Amino acid sequence: EMRLDDCQLSLPRFEARVPVPADSFNGSDVPYWDHIPEHVRGTEVYKSFVYGHAEIVVAMCRVILHDHDSDAAGLPTPAAILNELQTGRYDHRYLNFFFRQGGEVHFAIEGMLEETRHSDLFFYNLSDHDHDLREEYEAILEHPFDEEWGLVRTMVLGTCR
């Protein structure tokens, strides 16, 4: 939900048709920006490229959060995200520009997987006065695959990447 909010509320502003230096952004400005290879994003970027990437992050979040008309939340596979992008809720001008410049859905997925692997998301919003919730979380048994990030990556991206 944090990344969905980031993409919907706090994207950088641009002047019309004026590129900005690509290195002026970071992960707090544009989620998973660092996972777009430098040769794809170049040294300067246009609003359409940045916003196209953001549309993909929003679609990925909606797949994960079950923010669509299905029975359950889904794995954010490239196919599931591309399917979500076809629902008409996204600006295809931005998406088309992003894809024409070499952008790919898996850049956002890689970012999400890396962020999840290196953070304790379950405790992100728990403060010291959320003692009961923290105890409840700590009582959950650890699954044998909890640290099998290679398996998670394969389940989400397949073996092609």
mmCIF file of C-alpha atoms in Angstrom, residues 6-136:
data_model
loop_
_atom_site.group_PDB
_atom_site.id
_atom_site.type_symbol
_atom_site.label_atom_id
_atom_site.label_comp_id
_atom_site.label_asym_id
_atom_site.label_seq_id
_atom_site.Cartn_x
_atom_site.Cartn_y
_atom_site.Cartn_z
ATOM 1 C CA ASP A 6 3.900 6.817 -3.414
ATOM 2 C CA CYS A 7 2.958 6.424 -7.061
ATOM 3 C CA GLN A 8 -0.392 8.109 -6.767
ATOM 4 C CA LEU A 9 0.503 11.007 -4.486
ATOM 5 C CA SER A 10 4.150 11.914 -4.608
ATOM 6 C CA LEU A 11 5.534 11.619 -8.118
ATOM 7 C CA PRO A 12 7.836 14.453 -9.147
ATOM 8 C CA ARG A 13 6.470 17.380 -11.150
ATOM 9 C CA PHE A 14 7.767 18.149 -14.625
ATOM 10 C CA GLU A 15 7.701 21.093 -16.971
ATOM 11 C CA ALA A 16 6.006 20.212 -20.259
ATOM 12 C CA ARG A 17 8.369 18.525 -22.710
ATOM 13 C CA VAL A 18 11.466 19.282 -20.628
ATOM 14 C CA PRO A 19 13.607 16.309 -19.600
ATOM 15 C CA VAL A 20 15.299 16.174 -16.221
ATOM 16 C CA PRO A 21 18.503 14.388 -15.195
ATOM 17 C CA ALA A 22 17.756 10.719 -14.529
ATOM 18 C CA ASP A 23 20.056 10.699 -11.517
ATOM 19 C CA SER A 24 17.948 13.365 -9.811
ATOM 20 C CA PHE A 25 15.460 10.654 -8.781
ATOM 21 C CA ASN A 26 15.769 7.965 -6.182
ATOM 22 C CA GLY A 27 13.585 5.242 -4.739
ATOM 23 C CA SER A 28 11.680 7.660 -2.526
ATOM 24 C CA ASP A 29 10.761 9.870 -5.495
ATOM 25 C CA VAL A 30 9.860 7.060 -7.872
ATOM 26 C CA PRO A 31 9.468 3.553 -6.415
ATOM 27 C CA TYR A 32 11.960 1.005 -7.770
ATOM 28 C CA TRP A 33 13.633 3.636 -9.968
ATOM 29 C CA ASP A 34 17.058 2.151 -9.271
ATOM 30 C CA HIS A 35 15.956 -1.126 -10.868
ATOM 31 C CA ILE A 36 15.598 0.441 -14.292
ATOM 32 C CA PRO A 37 18.970 -0.127 -15.966
ATOM 33 C CA GLU A 38 20.903 3.026 -16.733
ATOM 34 C CA HIS A 39 21.122 2.143 -20.434
ATOM 35 C CA VAL A 40 17.292 2.108 -20.567
ATOM 36 C CA ARG A 41 16.537 5.258 -18.612
ATOM 37 C CA GLY A 42 19.447 7.221 -20.078
ATOM 38 C CA THR A 43 20.899 10.376 -18.597
ATOM 39 C CA GLU A 44 17.743 12.478 -19.000
ATOM 40 C CA VAL A 45 14.135 11.366 -18.673
ATOM 41 C CA TYR A 46 10.792 12.764 -19.664
ATOM 42 C CA LYS A 47 7.650 12.806 -17.591
ATOM 43 C CA SER A 48 6.108 10.129 -19.829
ATOM 44 C CA PHE A 49 8.888 7.665 -19.006
ATOM 45 C CA VAL A 50 8.721 8.241 -15.249
ATOM 46 C CA TYR A 51 4.930 8.174 -15.175
ATOM 47 C CA GLY A 52 4.845 5.066 -17.388
ATOM 48 C CA HIS A 53 7.030 3.247 -14.887
ATOM 49 C CA ALA A 54 4.795 4.508 -12.079
ATOM 50 C CA GLU A 55 1.713 3.113 -13.843
ATOM 51 C CA ILE A 56 3.373 -0.311 -13.825
ATOM 52 C CA VAL A 57 4.113 -0.035 -10.096
ATOM 53 C CA VAL A 58 0.472 0.916 -9.453
ATOM 54 C CA ALA A 59 -0.754 -2.060 -11.512
ATOM 55 C CA MET A 60 1.618 -4.379 -9.635
ATOM 56 C CA CYS A 61 0.328 -3.076 -6.290
ATOM 57 C CA ARG A 62 -3.262 -3.593 -7.373
ATOM 58 C CA VAL A 63 -2.520 -7.186 -8.364
ATOM 59 C CA ILE A 64 -0.889 -7.844 -4.989
ATOM 60 C CA LEU A 65 -3.590 -6.062 -2.987
ATOM 61 C CA HIS A 66 -6.478 -7.680 -4.833
ATOM 62 C CA ASP A 67 -7.692 -4.309 -6.048
ATOM 63 C CA HIS A 68 -9.578 -5.810 -8.975
ATOM 64 C CA ASP A 69 -12.476 -8.147 -9.694
ATOM 65 C CA SER A 70 -10.982 -11.503 -8.812
ATOM 66 C CA ASP A 71 -11.454 -13.864 -5.904
ATOM 67 C CA ALA A 72 -7.983 -13.549 -4.413
ATOM 68 C CA ALA A 73 -4.848 -11.491 -4.441
ATOM 69 C CA GLY A 74 -2.420 -12.618 -7.066
ATOM 70 C CA LEU A 75 1.239 -13.065 -7.620
ATOM 71 C CA PRO A 76 2.594 -10.011 -9.405
ATOM 72 C CA THR A 77 3.806 -11.928 -12.449
ATOM 73 C CA PRO A 78 4.528 -10.041 -15.669
ATOM 74 C CA ALA A 79 1.404 -11.589 -17.216
ATOM 75 C CA ALA A 80 -0.807 -10.567 -14.276
ATOM 76 C CA ILE A 81 0.537 -7.012 -14.361
ATOM 77 C CA LEU A 82 0.128 -6.718 -18.133
ATOM 78 C CA ASN A 83 -3.412 -8.033 -17.778
ATOM 79 C CA GLU A 84 -4.133 -5.402 -15.100
ATOM 80 C CA LEU A 85 -2.704 -2.708 -17.388
ATOM 81 C CA GLN A 86 -5.398 -3.616 -19.942
ATOM 82 C CA THR A 87 -8.294 -2.751 -17.604
ATOM 83 C CA GLY A 88 -8.558 0.837 -18.838
ATOM 84 C CA ARG A 89 -7.467 2.401 -15.536
ATOM 85 C CA TYR A 90 -4.044 3.420 -16.834
ATOM 86 C CA ASP A 91 -2.704 6.119 -19.115
ATOM 87 C CA HIS A 92 -1.491 4.291 -22.198
ATOM 88 C CA ARG A 93 0.349 7.349 -23.487
ATOM 89 C CA TYR A 94 2.763 7.028 -20.558
ATOM 90 C CA LEU A 95 2.929 3.244 -20.811
ATOM 91 C CA ASN A 96 3.580 3.253 -24.554
ATOM 92 C CA PHE A 97 6.392 5.791 -24.146
ATOM 93 C CA PHE A 98 7.953 3.762 -21.323
ATOM 94 C CA PHE A 99 7.836 0.526 -23.337
ATOM 95 C CA ARG A 100 9.105 2.192 -26.542
ATOM 96 C CA GLN A 101 12.153 3.423 -24.605
ATOM 97 C CA GLY A 102 12.984 -0.151 -23.552
ATOM 98 C CA GLY A 103 11.114 -0.195 -20.253
ATOM 99 C CA GLU A 104 9.900 -3.558 -19.007
ATOM 100 C CA VAL A 105 7.451 -4.742 -16.366
ATOM 101 C CA HIS A 106 10.064 -6.887 -14.661
ATOM 102 C CA PHE A 107 12.049 -3.800 -13.576
ATOM 103 C CA ALA A 108 9.307 -2.966 -11.057
ATOM 104 C CA ILE A 109 8.938 -6.604 -10.033
ATOM 105 C CA GLU A 110 12.682 -6.894 -9.380
ATOM 106 C CA GLY A 111 12.492 -3.760 -7.242
ATOM 107 C CA MET A 112 9.588 -5.089 -5.213
ATOM 108 C CA LEU A 113 11.288 -8.438 -4.670
ATOM 109 C CA GLU A 114 14.526 -6.776 -3.599
ATOM 110 C CA GLU A 115 12.719 -4.410 -1.236
ATOM 111 C CA THR A 116 10.768 -7.263 0.301
ATOM 112 C CA ARG A 117 13.841 -9.448 0.702
ATOM 113 C CA HIS A 118 15.808 -6.718 2.477
ATOM 114 C CA SER A 119 13.163 -5.338 4.776
ATOM 115 C CA ASP A 120 10.929 -6.513 7.531
ATOM 116 C CA LEU A 121 7.687 -5.239 6.017
ATOM 117 C CA PHE A 122 5.569 -6.797 8.718
ATOM 118 C CA PHE A 123 7.078 -4.519 11.319
ATOM 119 C CA TYR A 124 7.225 -1.396 9.157
ATOM 120 C CA ASN A 125 4.163 0.271 10.683
ATOM 121 C CA LEU A 126 4.332 -1.259 14.137
ATOM 122 C CA SER A 127 5.272 1.171 16.845
ATOM 123 C CA ASP A 128 6.115 0.318 20.420
ATOM 124 C CA HIS A 129 2.485 0.719 21.486
ATOM 125 C CA ASP A 130 1.362 -1.999 19.030
ATOM 126 C CA HIS A 131 2.531 -4.599 21.529
ATOM 127 C CA ASP A 132 -0.390 -7.019 20.994
ATOM 128 C CA LEU A 133 0.022 -7.029 17.231
ATOM 129 C CA ARG A 134 3.773 -7.519 17.535
ATOM 130 C CA GLU A 135 3.231 -10.482 19.889
ATOM 131 C CA GLU A 136 0.693 -11.956 17.477
#
